[in-house]
Amino acid sequence: MSRYRYTASHANPQGPGDARPTALQVVEDEGLIGKLTGKRELSTHAAGATLYLTARDAVKAQQAVDKVKNGPGPKSDAPVHGIELRLDSLASVRAAAKAFHEKSDKLNLLILNAGVMATPEGRTEDGFETQFGTNHLGHFLLFQLLKPDLLAASTPEFQSRDPYDPWASYGQSKTATIYLAKEIERRYGSKGLHAIPVHPGIVATNLSQYLSQEIVEGMLKDETRHKTIKSEPQGAAAAVYAGLSREWEGRGGKYLSNLVDEGPADTTRDWLNNEVGYAPWIYDEESASKLWKASNELVGFKSE
């Protein structure tokens, strides 16, 4: 079934097959409703999902909950919970998992896509490089702590002596998140737990807060590049489609971009004009396995 046929047949988000008792743990920062993240949360809640929304402090988490309940669009009676979570703190990740376990012991869908981009050189609370610690290790530990709930719901070295390169570090951290999805699929796909790495495209959100004004203005002035920037609803559609569409139910391990299973990237184009496709090394099972083991050691999680 194509994504278009699926969309058309579910114009009513609470139609047949959508009002499922799905528990959704969304890893997000604050600034929720009215932006990319909020579009996704409103869509999944309207489909009948029980939401667990995270933010960097309890007040902002509650604000996110209130905005989902009172936001625009279709509504459902499904519960919405807020959980405090700071991905740059492993102690906070553990506390967030504990807070979830106080309310539920099953989790159907886990969306891991919060993060930072091109930050100044820095370290997390636990001493890891900021982007690797936030974008990968925080997500990795949260998955490990919630893995039993996901299963219950289903029938390296990055240090360098060279000057800090924000974009290289960002690329490494996002490659790590793809490896995480690949390894989850390899290890648990046969048990009904699936993972899909999703690229929403270039979306105008506060993720770009560390970009220089020169880069931002250049993107907006360049007509070709400007056409690649997605609206917030378009960006939100990627994770909603991957998590809720029947087309991807029971599947995982593929690289999803622009709502399709993408092929290799065109390496002759720069990153702004080449927003789709993957680098060949994302299917390196040996590297993904090594990172899994190293990540367990870094976050102090005893692997099976």
Coordinates of N, CA and C in Angstrom, one line a residue, residues 7 10-11 17 28 48 57-58 61 81 85 92-93 99 112 130 137-139 143-144 148 209 235 264 269 272-273:
T7 N -2.9 7.5 3.7 CA -3.4 8.8 4.1 C -4.8 9.0 3.8
H10 N -7.4 7.2 5.9 CA -7.4 7.5 7.3 C -7.5 9.0 7.5
A11 N -8.4 9.7 6.6 CA -8.6 11.1 6.7 C -9.2 11.4 8.1
G17 N -8.7 1.2 13.0 CA -7.3 0.9 13.1 C -6.4 1.9 13.7
E28 N 11.6 14.7 23.6 CA 11.7 16.0 23.0 C 12.1 17.1 24.0
G48 N -5.4 8.4 19.2 CA -5.7 7.5 20.3 C -4.5 7.0 21.1
D57 N 12.5 20.4 32.1 CA 12.1 20.5 33.5 C 10.6 20.2 33.6
A58 N 10.1 20.0 34.9 CA 8.8 19.6 35.1 C 7.7 20.6 34.7
A61 N 7.4 20.4 30.9 CA 6.7 19.1 30.6 C 5.2 19.3 30.8
H81 N 0.9 12.4 29.6 CA 1.7 12.6 30.8 C 3.0 13.3 30.5
L85 N 13.1 15.3 31.6 CA 14.2 14.6 31.0 C 15.3 15.5 30.4
S92 N 19.5 12.0 34.9 CA 18.1 12.5 34.5 C 17.4 11.4 33.6
V93 N 18.2 10.8 32.7 CA 17.6 9.7 31.9 C 17.1 8.6 32.7
A99 N 10.2 7.3 36.2 CA 8.9 8.0 36.2 C 8.0 7.3 35.3
L112 N 12.9 8.7 19.2 CA 14.1 9.2 19.8 C 14.7 10.2 18.8
T130 N 29.4 17.0 24.0 CA 28.0 17.4 24.1 C 27.1 16.7 23.1
L137 N 24.2 9.0 23.4 CA 24.2 8.2 24.7 C 22.9 8.4 25.5
G138 N 22.4 9.6 25.5 CA 21.1 9.9 26.3 C 20.0 9.0 25.7
H139 N 19.9 9.0 24.4 CA 18.9 8.1 23.7 C 19.2 6.7 24.0
F143 N 16.7 4.0 25.7 CA 16.2 2.8 25.1 C 16.5 1.5 25.9
Q144 N 17.7 1.4 26.4 CA 18.0 0.2 27.2 C 17.1 0.1 28.5
P148 N 12.7 -3.4 28.1 CA 11.7 -4.5 28.5 C 10.3 -4.1 28.3
Q209 N 19.8 26.8 16.1 CA 20.1 27.9 16.9 C 21.6 28.2 16.9
G235 N 7.7 18.2 8.1 CA 8.7 17.5 8.8 C 8.2 16.5 9.9
P264 N 21.2 5.1 -1.6 CA 22.4 5.8 -1.3 C 22.3 7.3 -1.7
R269 N 27.0 15.9 -4.5 CA 26.3 17.2 -4.1 C 26.6 17.5 -2.6
L272 N 23.3 20.4 1.8 CA 22.1 21.2 1.7 C 21.3 20.8 0.5
N273 N 22.0 20.4 -0.6 CA 21.2 20.1 -1.8 C 21.1 18.6 -2.0

